């Protein structure tokens, strides 16, 4: 009996499986159906695509690298005042004219550099019933060549020349009349300085030259600027020696000195359209005591008002015992027109 039930269960399971298999494999006739297959985006053809090489001629740029950078500025300042004869506020008719030329050329290639700067200044003022007087007078020409040793250090050699254009006078009034006394001329004095050493330049706007080997020649070519001692009655005393002028003894044309020199330069736009330029020079002679150290400081602040006009304030401080035992100073405030090339 048990065998009968087992046989019956097996027969039922087999029939069910056969029925399911037949359903899964039922064929479907797709002849009448509108079935469209998507076209493959890939190319259906195979083969090699021929490429023909095209020759492209190289383009040659006809350009040269300019390692020079130059800048020239020319300035003219004019100051004029006129008063009528019955002007109760007081004053004197005057006319002042001054000119400035500043030329700077820089060359830089690899580790080599060269800088040349020329400064020419001259100005005069004429007041009514008075002698003409100078307001500015300077010739300065500096050359420096350098080789870069490290990031901020250079080995340099330099030479510069300094003098003046016109004669210089001191003025005093004698019996109500203005009298001028000659005290300087072109190349009286004149200075020629050669130096070599090391330069520290951490930025483009600041540098310090340390001239371990420096020589300066001071020239006095015109003997008329020497003052002979006078007697109590005002007549020349030929029995006393003529004192030196600018460190050069009477009867000689120049004096040579060996020294240690430091030159510091600063030039930067500190405010918008405002340029600050300064140069400090210290000259320490080897053959004299430390009290004979020479100092000179030049400072100029220039503010640009528009394309052509600017206002400038400049000052000079000088201490040189060969000229005077006290500190000398000059200051100039000017409003004028400046032309800069290239623009």
Short mmCIF file of C-alpha atoms in Angstrom, two decimals:
data_model
loop_
_atom_site.label_atom_id
_atom_site.label_comp_id
_atom_site.label_asym_id
_atom_site.label_seq_id
_atom_site.Cartn_x
_atom_site.Cartn_y
_atom_site.Cartn_z
CA UNK A 1 0.00 0.00 0.00
CA UNK A 2 2.84 2.29 0.87
CA UNK A 3 4.49 1.44 -2.42
CA UNK A 4 1.34 2.43 -4.26
CA UNK A 5 1.24 5.91 -2.66
CA UNK A 6 4.93 6.48 -3.37
CA UNK A 7 4.49 5.57 -7.00
CA UNK A 8 1.50 7.88 -7.29
CA UNK A 9 3.44 10.89 -5.79
CA UNK A 10 6.36 10.32 -8.13
CA UNK A 11 4.08 10.18 -11.16
CA UNK A 12 2.36 13.48 -10.17
CA UNK A 13 5.69 15.32 -9.67
CA UNK A 14 7.03 14.19 -13.01
CA UNK A 15 3.92 15.32 -14.80
CA UNK A 16 4.11 18.80 -13.22
CA UNK A 17 7.77 19.26 -14.15
CA UNK A 18 7.12 18.17 -17.71
CA UNK A 19 4.24 20.60 -17.98
CA UNK A 20 6.37 23.54 -16.69
CA UNK A 21 9.18 22.69 -19.09
CA UNK A 22 6.78 22.59 -21.99
CA UNK A 23 5.42 26.04 -21.09
CA UNK A 24 8.95 27.57 -20.90
CA UNK A 25 9.85 26.25 -24.32
CA UNK A 26 6.75 27.27 -26.18
CA UNK A 27 7.84 28.79 -29.57
CA UNK A 28 6.50 32.23 -30.51
CA UNK A 29 5.91 33.12 -34.13
CA UNK A 30 7.39 36.63 -34.79
CA UNK A 31 6.72 36.66 -38.52
CA UNK A 32 3.85 39.08 -38.34
CA UNK A 33 5.28 41.31 -35.59
CA UNK A 34 6.80 44.77 -36.40
CA UNK A 35 10.05 44.49 -34.46
CA UNK A 36 12.88 47.00 -35.24
CA UNK A 37 16.32 46.62 -33.74
CA UNK A 38 18.44 49.68 -32.83
CA UNK A 39 21.39 50.33 -35.10
CA UNK A 40 24.73 49.91 -33.43
CA UNK A 41 26.77 53.17 -33.27
CA UNK A 42 29.96 51.25 -33.88
CA UNK A 43 31.20 51.04 -37.47
CA UNK A 44 30.24 47.82 -39.11
CA UNK A 45 33.12 47.85 -41.53
CA UNK A 46 36.59 46.79 -40.63
CA UNK A 47 39.87 47.63 -42.24
CA UNK A 48 42.78 50.14 -42.18
CA UNK A 49 42.22 53.89 -42.56
CA UNK A 50 44.94 55.47 -44.71
CA UNK A 51 46.67 58.63 -43.35
CA UNK A 52 48.72 60.91 -45.54
CA UNK A 53 51.42 62.92 -43.68
CA UNK A 54 51.31 66.70 -44.16
CA UNK A 55 54.50 68.71 -43.94
CA UNK A 56 54.17 71.87 -41.81
CA UNK A 57 56.86 74.48 -42.27
CA UNK A 58 58.20 75.84 -38.95
CA UNK A 59 57.35 79.47 -38.16
CA UNK A 60 60.42 81.57 -37.48
CA UNK A 61 59.81 84.60 -35.25
CA UNK A 62 62.14 87.40 -36.23
CA UNK A 63 62.56 88.91 -32.76
CA UNK A 64 65.59 89.87 -30.73
CA UNK A 65 65.84 89.88 -26.97
CA UNK A 66 66.68 93.33 -25.66
CA UNK A 67 68.68 93.14 -22.46
CA UNK A 68 68.79 96.93 -22.11
CA UNK A 69 66.27 99.05 -20.26
CA UNK A 70 66.57 102.83 -20.49
CA UNK A 71 64.65 105.74 -19.01
CA UNK A 72 65.09 109.47 -19.54
CA UNK A 73 63.23 112.22 -17.72
CA UNK A 74 63.50 115.94 -18.48
CA UNK A 75 61.99 118.45 -16.06
CA UNK A 76 61.54 122.22 -16.23
CA UNK A 77 60.47 124.38 -13.28
CA UNK A 78 59.61 128.09 -13.53
CA UNK A 79 58.74 130.47 -10.71
CA UNK A 80 57.91 134.12 -11.41
CA UNK A 81 56.58 136.98 -9.31
CA UNK A 82 55.84 140.61 -10.24
CA UNK A 83 54.65 143.50 -8.04
CA UNK A 84 53.51 146.98 -8.90
CA UNK A 85 55.49 149.97 -7.55
CA UNK A 86 52.70 150.86 -5.11
CA UNK A 87 52.21 147.30 -3.77
CA UNK A 88 51.77 147.76 -0.03
CA UNK A 89 52.24 144.12 0.90
CA UNK A 90 55.93 144.26 0.12
CA UNK A 91 57.87 142.01 -2.20
CA UNK A 92 60.39 142.01 -5.00
CA UNK A 93 60.11 141.04 -8.65
CA UNK A 94 61.77 137.70 -9.27
CA UNK A 95 62.22 135.02 -11.89
CA UNK A 96 63.54 131.51 -11.19
CA UNK A 97 64.17 128.81 -13.77
CA UNK A 98 65.50 125.32 -13.13
CA UNK A 99 66.08 122.25 -15.28
CA UNK A 100 66.71 118.59 -14.55
CA UNK A 101 67.83 115.69 -16.76
CA UNK A 102 67.95 112.17 -15.38
CA UNK A 103 69.10 109.34 -17.65
CA UNK A 104 69.38 105.73 -16.47
CA UNK A 105 70.38 102.66 -18.50
CA UNK A 106 70.34 99.10 -17.16
CA UNK A 107 71.71 95.92 -18.75
CA UNK A 108 71.01 92.47 -17.33
CA UNK A 109 71.84 89.08 -18.84
CA UNK A 110 72.36 85.85 -16.91
CA UNK A 111 74.56 86.74 -13.94
CA UNK A 112 75.97 89.96 -15.43
CA UNK A 113 74.53 93.45 -14.93
CA UNK A 114 75.50 97.03 -15.70
CA UNK A 115 73.90 100.31 -14.58
CA UNK A 116 74.70 103.82 -15.75
CA UNK A 117 72.97 106.90 -14.33
CA UNK A 118 73.44 110.54 -15.31
CA UNK A 119 71.95 113.43 -13.31
CA UNK A 120 72.22 117.02 -14.55
CA UNK A 121 70.71 119.89 -12.52
CA UNK A 122 70.91 123.62 -13.02
CA UNK A 123 68.81 126.56 -11.87
CA UNK A 124 69.09 130.30 -11.31
CA UNK A 125 67.04 133.01 -9.67
CA UNK A 126 67.08 136.74 -10.39
CA UNK A 127 65.58 139.20 -7.93
CA UNK A 128 65.18 142.87 -8.74
CA UNK A 129 68.22 145.01 -7.82
CA UNK A 130 70.18 141.89 -6.81
CA UNK A 131 72.78 139.68 -8.44
CA UNK A 132 71.80 136.43 -10.11
CA UNK A 133 72.16 133.42 -7.86
CA UNK A 134 72.22 129.68 -8.45
CA UNK A 135 69.54 127.50 -6.97
CA UNK A 136 70.71 124.14 -8.37
CA UNK A 137 73.97 123.06 -9.98
CA UNK A 138 75.16 119.46 -10.18
CA UNK A 139 76.80 116.98 -12.56
CA UNK A 140 76.70 113.36 -11.42
CA UNK A 141 77.58 110.33 -13.56
CA UNK A 142 77.76 106.86 -12.05
CA UNK A 143 78.71 103.53 -13.67
CA UNK A 144 78.55 100.09 -12.04
CA UNK A 145 79.20 96.60 -13.42
CA UNK A 146 78.45 93.50 -11.33
CA UNK A 147 78.63 89.69 -11.40
CA UNK A 148 76.11 87.74 -9.34
CA UNK A 149 77.69 85.42 -6.75
CA UNK A 150 74.55 84.18 -4.98
CA UNK A 151 70.90 85.10 -4.65
CA UNK A 152 71.50 88.51 -3.04
CA UNK A 153 75.27 89.09 -3.32
CA UNK A 154 77.27 90.52 -6.21
CA UNK A 155 80.87 91.43 -6.91
CA UNK A 156 80.96 94.92 -8.40
CA UNK A 157 83.24 97.56 -9.83
CA UNK A 158 82.16 101.19 -10.15
CA UNK A 159 83.36 104.62 -11.19
CA UNK A 160 81.56 107.93 -10.79
CA UNK A 161 82.22 111.58 -11.50
CA UNK A 162 80.77 114.65 -9.79
CA UNK A 163 81.18 118.39 -10.29
CA UNK A 164 79.18 121.50 -11.23
CA UNK A 165 78.42 123.56 -14.35
CA UNK A 166 78.80 127.16 -13.28
CA UNK A 167 80.80 129.29 -10.90
CA UNK A 168 79.62 129.48 -7.31
CA UNK A 169 79.75 132.59 -5.14
CA UNK A 170 79.23 133.65 -1.58
CA UNK A 171 77.39 136.96 -1.09
CA UNK A 172 77.64 139.79 1.39
CA UNK A 173 76.59 143.43 1.48
CA UNK A 174 79.31 146.11 1.65
CA UNK A 175 78.23 149.75 1.96
CA UNK A 176 74.73 148.88 0.80
CA UNK A 177 75.98 147.01 -2.25
CA UNK A 178 75.90 143.28 -2.80
CA UNK A 179 79.34 141.77 -3.39
CA UNK A 180 80.04 138.26 -4.73
CA UNK A 181 83.13 136.21 -3.88
CA UNK A 182 84.14 133.26 -6.06
CA UNK A 183 84.26 130.00 -4.10
CA UNK A 184 83.83 127.22 -6.70
CA UNK A 185 83.84 126.48 -10.45
CA UNK A 186 83.63 123.56 -12.84
CA UNK A 187 86.21 120.96 -11.71
CA UNK A 188 86.99 123.17 -8.73
CA UNK A 189 86.10 121.00 -7.01
CA UNK A 190 85.58 117.87 -9.10
CA UNK A 191 85.50 114.31 -7.79
CA UNK A 192 86.36 111.03 -9.50
CA UNK A 193 85.81 107.87 -7.44
CA UNK A 194 86.72 104.29 -8.33
CA UNK A 195 85.56 101.40 -6.18
CA UNK A 196 85.27 97.62 -6.13
CA UNK A 197 83.88 95.22 -3.56
CA UNK A 198 80.64 93.44 -2.76
CA UNK A 199 77.03 94.53 -3.22
CA UNK A 200 74.04 93.30 -1.23
CA UNK A 201 70.80 93.56 -3.21
CA UNK A 202 67.84 91.78 -1.54
CA UNK A 203 65.24 93.55 -3.73
CA UNK A 204 64.96 95.63 -6.87
CA UNK A 205 64.49 98.89 -4.99
CA UNK A 206 67.27 98.62 -2.37
CA UNK A 207 71.00 97.90 -2.59
CA UNK A 208 74.14 98.43 -0.54
CA UNK A 209 77.64 98.64 -1.98
CA UNK A 210 80.56 97.76 0.29
CA UNK A 211 83.65 99.12 -1.44
CA UNK A 212 86.59 97.53 0.31
CA UNK A 213 88.96 99.03 -2.24
CA UNK A 214 88.09 102.62 -3.16
CA UNK A 215 90.06 105.58 -4.44
CA UNK A 216 88.94 109.18 -4.85
CA UNK A 217 90.64 112.01 -6.70
CA UNK A 218 89.66 115.55 -5.71
CA UNK A 219 90.40 118.15 -8.40
CA UNK A 220 90.84 121.91 -8.01
CA UNK A 221 91.96 123.13 -11.44
CA UNK A 222 91.38 126.87 -10.94
CA UNK A 223 93.64 128.55 -8.40
CA UNK A 224 91.53 131.73 -8.30
CA UNK A 225 89.17 130.15 -5.78
CA UNK A 226 91.90 130.07 -3.12
CA UNK A 227 91.75 132.85 -0.53
CA UNK A 228 95.02 134.34 0.61
CA UNK A 229 95.17 135.39 4.28
CA UNK A 230 94.76 139.08 4.89
CA UNK A 231 96.35 141.53 7.26
CA UNK A 232 94.43 143.61 9.75
CA UNK A 233 94.18 146.42 7.21
CA UNK A 234 92.55 144.08 4.66
CA UNK A 235 95.55 143.72 2.35
CA UNK A 236 96.83 140.22 1.35
CA UNK A 237 99.44 138.72 3.64
CA UNK A 238 102.02 136.96 1.46
CA UNK A 239 104.02 135.77 4.46
CA UNK A 240 101.35 133.29 5.53
CA UNK A 241 100.62 130.07 3.61
CA UNK A 242 97.42 129.84 1.61
CA UNK A 243 95.06 127.34 3.30
CA UNK A 244 93.93 124.27 1.33
CA UNK A 245 90.69 124.37 -0.63
CA UNK A 246 88.46 121.26 -0.67
CA UNK A 247 91.39 119.30 0.76
CA UNK A 248 93.78 120.21 -2.07
CA UNK A 249 96.89 122.21 -1.17
CA UNK A 250 97.56 125.50 -2.91
CA UNK A 251 99.74 124.99 -5.98
CA UNK A 252 98.47 121.44 -6.64
CA UNK A 253 95.73 120.31 -8.99
CA UNK A 254 94.38 117.22 -7.25
CA UNK A 255 94.60 114.96 -4.22
CA UNK A 256 94.31 111.16 -4.22
CA UNK A 257 92.85 109.18 -1.31
CA UNK A 258 92.37 105.46 -0.62
CA UNK A 259 89.32 104.63 1.46
CA UNK A 260 86.57 102.26 2.52
CA UNK A 261 83.24 103.25 0.99
CA UNK A 262 79.59 102.39 1.58
CA UNK A 263 76.86 103.45 -0.85
CA UNK A 264 73.17 102.73 -0.19
CA UNK A 265 70.44 103.27 -2.81
CA UNK A 266 66.67 103.21 -2.34
CA UNK A 267 64.12 103.90 -5.08
CA UNK A 268 60.48 102.86 -4.73
CA UNK A 269 56.93 104.05 -5.28
CA UNK A 270 55.89 104.48 -1.64
CA UNK A 271 52.42 105.81 -2.46
CA UNK A 272 50.32 105.91 -5.61
CA UNK A 273 52.16 108.15 -8.14
CA UNK A 274 54.68 109.10 -5.43
CA UNK A 275 58.30 108.03 -5.85
CA UNK A 276 60.94 108.15 -3.10
CA UNK A 277 64.57 108.11 -4.17
CA UNK A 278 67.52 108.33 -1.80
CA UNK A 279 71.27 107.76 -1.91
CA UNK A 280 73.60 107.68 1.09
CA UNK A 281 77.37 107.66 0.70
CA UNK A 282 80.01 107.20 3.41
CA UNK A 283 83.71 107.62 2.60
CA UNK A 284 86.30 106.57 5.20
CA UNK A 285 89.90 107.50 4.25
CA UNK A 286 92.50 104.93 5.29
CA UNK A 287 95.24 107.49 5.99
CA UNK A 288 93.25 109.80 8.30
CA UNK A 289 91.47 109.53 11.63
CA UNK A 290 87.83 108.52 11.94
CA UNK A 291 86.70 112.12 12.50
CA UNK A 292 87.38 112.76 8.80
CA UNK A 293 84.63 110.41 7.57
CA UNK A 294 82.63 112.02 4.76
CA UNK A 295 78.84 111.65 4.66
CA UNK A 296 76.37 112.65 1.96
CA UNK A 297 72.62 112.00 1.85
CA UNK A 298 70.41 112.87 -1.15
CA UNK A 299 66.62 112.44 -0.80
CA UNK A 300 63.99 113.28 -3.42
CA UNK A 301 60.23 112.78 -3.22
CA UNK A 302 58.36 113.23 -6.51
CA UNK A 303 54.58 113.14 -6.76
CA UNK A 304 52.95 112.98 -10.19
CA UNK A 305 49.90 115.24 -10.49
CA UNK A 306 48.93 114.33 -14.05
CA UNK A 307 50.54 113.18 -17.27
CA UNK A 308 53.07 116.02 -17.37
CA UNK A 309 53.00 118.00 -14.14
CA UNK A 310 54.59 116.94 -10.87
CA UNK A 311 55.75 118.37 -7.58
CA UNK A 312 59.08 117.43 -6.05
CA UNK A 313 60.79 117.97 -2.72
CA UNK A 314 64.52 117.33 -2.56
CA UNK A 315 67.13 117.74 0.13
CA UNK A 316 70.87 117.23 0.50
CA UNK A 317 72.85 116.76 3.69
CA UNK A 318 76.66 116.87 3.48
CA UNK A 319 79.41 116.59 6.05
CA UNK A 320 82.95 116.92 4.72
CA UNK A 321 85.66 118.54 6.83
CA UNK A 322 87.58 119.45 3.69
CA UNK A 323 84.68 121.76 2.79
CA UNK A 324 83.41 122.89 6.18
CA UNK A 325 83.57 121.80 9.80
CA UNK A 326 79.77 121.93 10.07
CA UNK A 327 77.00 120.01 8.33
CA UNK A 328 75.90 121.57 5.05
CA UNK A 329 72.32 121.34 3.84
CA UNK A 330 70.10 122.38 0.95
CA UNK A 331 66.39 121.98 0.22
CA UNK A 332 64.32 122.58 -2.90
CA UNK A 333 60.56 122.50 -3.49
CA UNK A 334 59.51 122.69 -7.12
CA UNK A 335 56.39 122.44 -9.26
CA UNK A 336 57.02 121.88 -12.93
CA UNK A 337 56.62 119.86 -16.10
CA UNK A 338 58.39 116.55 -16.67
CA UNK A 339 58.74 114.58 -19.89
CA UNK A 340 59.61 110.89 -19.57
CA UNK A 341 60.99 108.72 -22.39
CA UNK A 342 59.98 106.07 -23.26
CA UNK A 343 56.44 106.71 -22.12
#
